[in-house]
Amino acid sequence: MRNYSISYVTVGVFVTAMIAALIVTLTLIAGQTGPRDHYRVLFDNVTDLKYGTVVRYEGFPIGTVDKIVPSYENGKYRFGVMIGVQKDWKFPADSKAGIRASSFLAAKTIDISGGKSADLIAVGGDIPGTGAGDMFALMSGLAGRVGALLDSGVVPLIEQLKTSIKTLTETANSQIGGVGGDVRGLIANASGHLDTISANVTELTASMQVSVDQLQKVLSDGNVKSVDQILSNLDKASLNADKTLAQLNQLSVEVNGVAESIHAMVNRNAKNVDKSTADLEYILRTVSANIDAITNNLEGTTRNMNEFSRLIRQNPGLLISGGSPEADKGLTPVPNGGQ
């Protein structure tokens, strides 16, 4: 006769042992065996953190997340993540905690980096938290910063270039106009002096003629010496007139040289100004033509990355199979019970 009581006892002992083994395994996996010390980590964002999230110190697992307690401070919410770690684990006072993922598809963990301070954080104290190292958040933030840079940096720069070009053009025109006015004034001044000198020469000639007439009237044998003296004075006056005419010719040459130098300078500056204006116009036209394409490409790239992230998180199998897995259709019934 079969002894059923022994079989029941054996089965019961086996089931109890398996349940105990399962409890021990789950406890080991959760990392909650033995006495633990508790700390609080403060974060502004706790994306993907939950009860049981692994806590690591320089990559070594030392505990798990017990709970998350939100609090409203200074006009915004902050989250106190309560963690339990191995008993007597030491944290330097300048340690920092951050939310990390060891690989692209790995679960998020709290990674605490050890500091160099000799002081330690007391048990139950706060460990400062840093921002989450999320690649997609960083990409989105980068796209936002690029957009802000375009709005606050590139566009005002283009407007400033336009203003600078306008100011440069007006300054060049005013300077060229001023140079032309100076040349015209110099020529007019020289012309005025030439007219004055010509009038003086004419007056001198008239005076000489009067003197000759008077000499003819008073010329006599007794006044030869006087006539000789007068002729000597006339020779000196003639020499002075020749010197004056030579100086006038030299002045005319110098005025012509100055006018030619100014004209050459104006021509050189006009070419440089025209070239600079053309270069700036080309730069502005190139930037204006490509700025919309750059902005659209950045915006499209951000949308594609967001969509890619969403699909991967919903179905990581896409990285291997390249498509969604087929749904399980279940077992197919066999006619006549398989006979």
Short mmCIF file of C-alpha atoms in Angstrom, two decimals:
data_model
loop_
_atom_site.label_atom_id
_atom_site.label_comp_id
_atom_site.label_asym_id
_atom_site.label_seq_id
_atom_site.Cartn_x
_atom_site.Cartn_y
_atom_site.Cartn_z
CA MET A 1 0.00 0.00 0.00
CA ARG A 2 1.42 3.34 -1.04
CA ASN A 3 2.30 5.75 1.81
CA TYR A 4 0.71 9.04 0.74
CA SER A 5 1.69 10.94 3.91
CA ILE A 6 5.40 10.65 3.11
CA SER A 7 4.77 11.97 -0.41
CA TYR A 8 2.83 14.96 0.93
CA VAL A 9 5.55 15.79 3.43
CA THR A 10 8.22 15.57 0.72
CA VAL A 11 6.25 17.82 -1.63
CA GLY A 12 5.56 20.31 1.16
CA VAL A 13 9.22 20.48 2.17
CA PHE A 14 10.27 20.94 -1.48
CA VAL A 15 7.72 23.71 -2.10
CA THR A 16 8.70 25.46 1.15
CA ALA A 17 12.38 25.26 0.21
CA MET A 18 11.69 26.68 -3.24
CA ILE A 19 9.66 29.57 -1.78
CA ALA A 20 12.44 30.31 0.67
CA ALA A 21 15.02 30.17 -2.13
CA LEU A 22 12.86 32.52 -4.22
CA ILE A 23 12.57 34.99 -1.33
CA VAL A 24 16.33 34.88 -0.74
CA THR A 25 17.03 35.36 -4.48
CA LEU A 26 14.66 38.33 -4.77
CA THR A 27 16.16 39.87 -1.65
CA LEU A 28 19.68 39.49 -3.05
CA ILE A 29 18.61 40.96 -6.39
CA ALA A 30 16.99 43.93 -4.65
CA GLY A 31 20.16 44.45 -2.61
CA GLN A 32 18.23 44.82 0.65
CA THR A 33 19.91 42.12 2.70
CA GLY A 34 21.37 42.99 6.05
CA PRO A 35 21.36 46.33 7.92
CA ARG A 36 21.46 49.48 5.83
CA ASP A 37 22.18 53.19 6.25
CA HIS A 38 19.78 55.74 4.78
CA TYR A 39 20.56 58.99 2.95
CA ARG A 40 18.62 61.56 0.92
CA VAL A 41 19.58 62.70 -2.60
CA LEU A 42 18.02 65.92 -3.92
CA PHE A 43 17.12 66.15 -7.65
CA ASP A 44 15.20 68.64 -9.79
CA ASN A 45 14.16 65.83 -12.18
CA VAL A 46 13.66 62.13 -11.35
CA THR A 47 12.79 60.74 -14.78
CA ASP A 48 12.72 56.89 -14.78
CA LEU A 49 13.56 56.66 -11.04
CA LYS A 50 11.30 54.45 -8.90
CA TYR A 51 11.30 52.14 -5.92
CA GLY A 52 14.06 49.57 -6.23
CA THR A 53 16.26 51.59 -8.62
CA VAL A 54 19.89 50.54 -8.10
CA VAL A 55 22.28 52.93 -6.35
CA ARG A 56 25.97 52.68 -7.35
CA TYR A 57 29.13 54.20 -5.93
CA GLU A 58 31.69 54.70 -8.71
CA GLY A 59 29.89 51.89 -10.59
CA PHE A 60 29.70 49.46 -7.63
CA PRO A 61 26.12 48.56 -6.50
CA ILE A 62 25.65 49.49 -2.85
CA GLY A 63 21.88 49.88 -2.40
CA THR A 64 18.49 50.80 -3.84
CA VAL A 65 15.89 53.57 -3.83
CA ASP A 66 13.40 53.30 -0.96
CA LYS A 67 11.00 56.09 -1.90
CA ILE A 68 10.73 59.51 -3.57
CA VAL A 69 9.36 62.47 -1.59
CA PRO A 70 8.51 65.67 -3.54
CA SER A 71 8.69 69.07 -1.81
CA TYR A 72 7.89 72.63 -2.94
CA GLU A 73 10.80 74.99 -2.24
CA ASN A 74 11.59 78.50 -3.50
CA GLY A 75 8.86 78.48 -6.12
CA LYS A 76 9.62 75.06 -7.63
CA TYR A 77 9.38 71.36 -6.84
CA ARG A 78 12.40 69.37 -5.69
CA PHE A 79 12.47 65.62 -5.15
CA GLY A 80 14.10 63.95 -2.18
CA VAL A 81 15.12 60.43 -3.21
CA MET A 82 15.50 58.29 -0.09
CA ILE A 83 18.14 55.59 -0.62
CA GLY A 84 19.31 52.67 1.49
CA VAL A 85 22.96 51.61 1.17
CA GLN A 86 25.24 49.07 2.78
CA LYS A 87 25.92 49.58 6.46
CA ASP A 88 28.91 51.82 7.32
CA TRP A 89 29.47 52.91 3.71
CA LYS A 90 31.43 56.20 3.72
CA PHE A 91 30.59 59.20 1.49
CA PRO A 92 33.06 62.15 1.31
CA ALA A 93 31.48 65.56 1.94
CA ASP A 94 32.02 66.66 -1.70
CA SER A 95 30.39 63.58 -3.26
CA LYS A 96 27.91 64.16 -6.09
CA ALA A 97 24.98 61.96 -7.18
CA GLY A 98 23.63 61.82 -10.72
CA ILE A 99 21.14 59.82 -12.79
CA ARG A 100 23.02 57.68 -15.32
CA ALA A 101 22.53 54.77 -17.72
CA SER A 102 25.44 52.41 -18.41
CA SER A 103 24.30 51.74 -21.99
CA PHE A 104 21.73 52.92 -24.51
CA LEU A 105 19.00 50.48 -23.43
CA ALA A 106 20.08 50.03 -19.82
CA ALA A 107 17.84 51.07 -16.94
CA LYS A 108 18.58 54.33 -15.14
CA THR A 109 20.61 54.15 -11.91
CA ILE A 110 21.80 56.63 -9.29
CA ASP A 111 25.56 56.89 -9.65
CA ILE A 112 27.42 58.55 -6.77
CA SER A 113 30.91 59.86 -7.54
CA GLY A 114 33.29 60.03 -4.59
CA GLY A 115 34.97 63.29 -3.69
CA LYS A 116 38.36 64.11 -2.20
CA SER A 117 37.24 65.71 1.04
CA ALA A 118 38.41 64.20 4.34
CA ASP A 119 35.05 65.05 5.93
CA LEU A 120 32.16 62.57 5.62
CA ILE A 121 28.42 62.96 5.12
CA ALA A 122 26.61 61.89 8.28
CA VAL A 123 24.20 58.98 8.11
CA GLY A 124 20.76 60.34 7.22
CA GLY A 125 22.29 63.43 5.62
CA ASP A 126 21.81 64.89 2.14
CA ILE A 127 23.94 64.02 -0.90
CA PRO A 128 23.91 66.82 -3.54
CA GLY A 129 22.41 65.75 -6.87
CA THR A 130 23.38 66.87 -10.34
CA GLY A 131 21.40 66.99 -13.59
CA ALA A 132 20.42 63.81 -15.42
CA GLY A 133 22.81 62.66 -18.18
CA ASP A 134 20.11 62.02 -20.77
CA MET A 135 21.41 62.17 -24.35
CA PHE A 136 18.01 63.15 -25.79
CA ALA A 137 17.52 65.85 -23.20
CA LEU A 138 20.96 67.17 -24.03
CA MET A 139 20.15 67.12 -27.77
CA SER A 140 16.88 68.96 -27.16
CA GLY A 141 18.65 71.50 -24.95
CA LEU A 142 21.35 71.93 -27.59
CA ALA A 143 18.75 72.56 -30.28
CA GLY A 144 17.07 75.12 -28.03
CA ARG A 145 20.38 76.87 -27.38
CA VAL A 146 21.18 76.94 -31.11
CA GLY A 147 17.77 78.47 -31.82
CA ALA A 148 18.32 81.06 -29.08
CA LEU A 149 21.78 81.76 -30.51
CA LEU A 150 20.32 82.34 -33.96
CA ASP A 151 17.68 84.68 -32.55
CA SER A 152 19.91 86.59 -30.14
CA GLY A 153 23.29 86.39 -31.90
CA VAL A 154 23.22 85.87 -35.67
CA VAL A 155 20.19 88.02 -36.53
CA PRO A 156 21.40 91.04 -34.48
CA LEU A 157 24.87 90.55 -36.01
CA ILE A 158 23.37 90.77 -39.51
CA GLU A 159 21.49 93.92 -38.55
CA GLN A 160 24.68 95.37 -37.07
CA LEU A 161 26.57 94.57 -40.29
CA LYS A 162 23.87 96.34 -42.30
CA THR A 163 24.11 99.39 -40.03
CA SER A 164 27.93 99.34 -40.22
CA ILE A 165 27.85 99.16 -44.03
CA LYS A 166 25.41 102.07 -44.17
CA THR A 167 27.55 104.14 -41.79
CA LEU A 168 30.74 103.30 -43.73
CA THR A 169 29.12 104.31 -47.01
CA GLU A 170 27.85 107.61 -45.59
CA THR A 171 31.27 108.33 -44.02
CA ALA A 172 33.09 107.56 -47.28
CA ASN A 173 30.72 109.78 -49.24
CA SER A 174 31.12 112.61 -46.75
CA GLN A 175 34.92 112.26 -46.72
CA ILE A 176 35.15 112.15 -50.50
CA GLY A 177 32.83 115.14 -50.70
CA GLY A 178 34.99 116.97 -48.13
CA VAL A 179 38.16 116.25 -50.10
CA GLY A 180 36.53 117.54 -53.27
CA GLY A 181 35.43 120.69 -51.42
CA ASP A 182 38.97 121.25 -50.12
CA VAL A 183 40.41 120.89 -53.63
CA ARG A 184 37.88 123.33 -55.02
CA GLY A 185 38.64 125.80 -52.22
CA LEU A 186 42.39 125.50 -52.82
CA ILE A 187 41.98 126.09 -56.55
CA ALA A 188 39.67 129.04 -55.92
CA ASN A 189 42.18 130.50 -53.44
CA ALA A 190 45.02 130.10 -55.92
CA SER A 191 42.91 131.66 -58.64
CA GLY A 192 42.19 134.61 -56.33
CA HIS A 193 45.92 135.09 -55.66
CA LEU A 194 46.69 134.87 -59.37
CA ASP A 195 44.09 137.52 -60.10
CA THR A 196 45.57 139.76 -57.39
CA ILE A 197 49.11 139.26 -58.67
CA SER A 198 47.98 139.94 -62.25
CA ALA A 199 46.30 143.13 -61.12
CA ASN A 200 49.48 144.14 -59.28
CA VAL A 201 51.55 143.46 -62.40
CA THR A 202 49.16 145.51 -64.50
CA GLU A 203 49.36 148.36 -62.03
CA LEU A 204 53.15 148.09 -62.02
CA THR A 205 53.21 148.26 -65.80
CA ALA A 206 51.02 151.34 -65.77
CA SER A 207 53.28 152.96 -63.22
CA MET A 208 56.31 152.21 -65.37
CA GLN A 209 54.62 153.77 -68.33
CA VAL A 210 53.89 156.92 -66.36
CA SER A 211 57.49 157.00 -65.24
CA VAL A 212 58.72 156.70 -68.82
CA ASP A 213 56.52 159.58 -69.87
CA GLN A 214 57.81 161.67 -67.07
CA LEU A 215 61.37 160.74 -67.96
CA GLN A 216 60.83 161.85 -71.51
CA LYS A 217 59.62 165.18 -70.24
CA VAL A 218 62.43 165.75 -67.84
CA LEU A 219 65.17 164.07 -69.85
CA SER A 220 68.06 166.45 -70.44
CA ASP A 221 71.84 166.41 -70.55
CA GLY A 222 72.02 167.64 -67.02
CA ASN A 223 69.82 164.84 -65.68
CA VAL A 224 71.77 161.90 -67.14
CA LYS A 225 72.91 160.72 -63.76
CA SER A 226 69.38 160.90 -62.48
CA VAL A 227 68.18 158.97 -65.46
CA ASP A 228 70.85 156.34 -64.92
CA GLN A 229 69.71 155.96 -61.33
CA ILE A 230 66.13 155.66 -62.38
CA LEU A 231 67.06 153.02 -64.97
CA SER A 232 68.94 151.07 -62.33
CA ASN A 233 65.88 151.14 -60.11
CA LEU A 234 63.78 149.96 -63.03
CA ASP A 235 66.14 147.05 -63.59
CA LYS A 236 65.77 146.03 -59.95
CA ALA A 237 62.02 146.27 -60.22
CA SER A 238 62.10 144.11 -63.33
CA LEU A 239 64.20 141.47 -61.55
CA ASN A 240 61.76 141.46 -58.64
CA ALA A 241 58.90 141.01 -61.09
CA ASP A 242 60.67 138.06 -62.70
CA LYS A 243 61.19 136.45 -59.29
CA THR A 244 57.53 136.99 -58.48
CA LEU A 245 56.46 135.35 -61.73
CA ALA A 246 58.80 132.38 -61.06
CA GLN A 247 57.30 131.96 -57.61
CA LEU A 248 53.83 132.08 -59.14
CA ASN A 249 54.78 129.36 -61.62
CA GLN A 250 56.18 127.20 -58.79
CA LEU A 251 53.00 127.70 -56.78
CA SER A 252 50.92 126.70 -59.79
CA VAL A 253 52.99 123.49 -60.20
CA GLU A 254 52.61 122.63 -56.51
CA VAL A 255 48.85 123.24 -56.66
CA ASN A 256 48.60 120.93 -59.67
CA GLY A 257 50.61 118.22 -57.81
CA VAL A 258 48.38 118.49 -54.76
CA ALA A 259 45.27 118.26 -56.93
CA GLU A 260 46.61 115.15 -58.72
CA SER A 261 47.56 113.50 -55.39
CA ILE A 262 44.12 114.16 -53.96
CA HIS A 263 42.47 112.85 -57.12
CA ALA A 264 44.56 109.64 -57.00
CA MET A 265 43.77 109.17 -53.28
CA VAL A 266 40.05 109.61 -53.97
CA ASN A 267 40.21 107.04 -56.79
CA ARG A 268 42.06 104.50 -54.60
CA ASN A 269 39.66 104.90 -51.70
CA ALA A 270 36.66 104.65 -53.99
CA LYS A 271 37.83 101.27 -55.31
CA ASN A 272 38.48 99.96 -51.77
CA VAL A 273 35.11 101.17 -50.54
CA ASP A 274 33.34 99.58 -53.53
CA LYS A 275 35.18 96.28 -52.97
CA SER A 276 34.42 96.26 -49.23
CA THR A 277 30.76 97.01 -49.89
CA ALA A 278 30.56 94.20 -52.46
CA ASP A 279 32.23 91.71 -50.06
CA LEU A 280 29.89 92.60 -47.21
CA GLU A 281 26.90 92.35 -49.51
CA TYR A 282 28.01 88.86 -50.62
CA ILE A 283 28.47 87.73 -46.99
CA LEU A 284 25.03 89.00 -45.99
CA ARG A 285 23.40 87.38 -49.05
CA THR A 286 25.08 84.01 -48.26
CA VAL A 287 24.08 84.09 -44.59
CA SER A 288 20.50 85.13 -45.41
CA ALA A 289 20.19 82.37 -48.03
CA ASN A 290 21.37 79.57 -45.71
CA ILE A 291 20.01 80.58 -42.29
CA ASP A 292 16.52 79.15 -42.94
CA ALA A 293 17.95 75.83 -44.19
CA ILE A 294 20.19 75.51 -41.12
CA THR A 295 17.28 76.20 -38.76
CA ASN A 296 14.98 73.76 -40.60
CA ASN A 297 17.63 71.00 -40.56
CA LEU A 298 18.18 71.43 -36.82
CA GLU A 299 14.45 71.34 -36.14
CA GLY A 300 13.96 68.23 -38.34
CA THR A 301 16.88 66.46 -36.66
CA THR A 302 15.40 67.15 -33.23
CA ARG A 303 12.00 65.77 -34.25
CA ASN A 304 13.59 62.64 -35.76
CA MET A 305 15.64 61.99 -32.61
CA ASN A 306 12.56 62.40 -30.42
CA GLU A 307 10.58 59.97 -32.59
CA PHE A 308 13.48 57.48 -32.65
CA SER A 309 13.77 57.64 -28.85
CA ARG A 310 10.04 57.08 -28.41
CA LEU A 311 10.00 54.02 -30.74
CA ILE A 312 13.07 52.46 -29.07
CA ARG A 313 11.64 52.89 -25.59
CA GLN A 314 8.33 51.36 -26.68
CA ASN A 315 9.95 48.45 -28.49
CA PRO A 316 13.68 47.87 -28.00
CA GLY A 317 13.45 44.92 -30.42
CA LEU A 318 13.50 47.38 -33.29
CA LEU A 319 17.30 47.66 -32.97
CA ILE A 320 17.65 43.90 -33.71
CA SER A 321 14.71 42.88 -35.88
CA GLY A 322 14.15 46.20 -37.65
CA GLY A 323 10.37 45.97 -37.20
CA SER A 324 7.64 45.30 -34.68
CA PRO A 325 7.45 41.63 -33.44
CA GLU A 326 4.53 39.55 -34.62
CA ALA A 327 1.75 39.00 -32.13
CA ASP A 328 1.52 35.53 -30.52
CA LYS A 329 -1.29 33.70 -32.36
CA GLY A 330 -1.44 30.88 -29.81
CA LEU A 331 -1.72 27.13 -30.48
CA THR A 332 -3.51 25.79 -33.55
CA PRO A 333 -6.13 23.10 -32.70
CA VAL A 334 -5.50 19.68 -34.30
CA PRO A 335 -8.56 17.97 -35.90
CA ASN A 336 -9.81 14.69 -34.26
CA GLY A 337 -7.59 15.16 -31.22
CA GLY A 338 -4.38 14.44 -33.16
CA GLN A 339 -5.49 10.94 -34.21
#
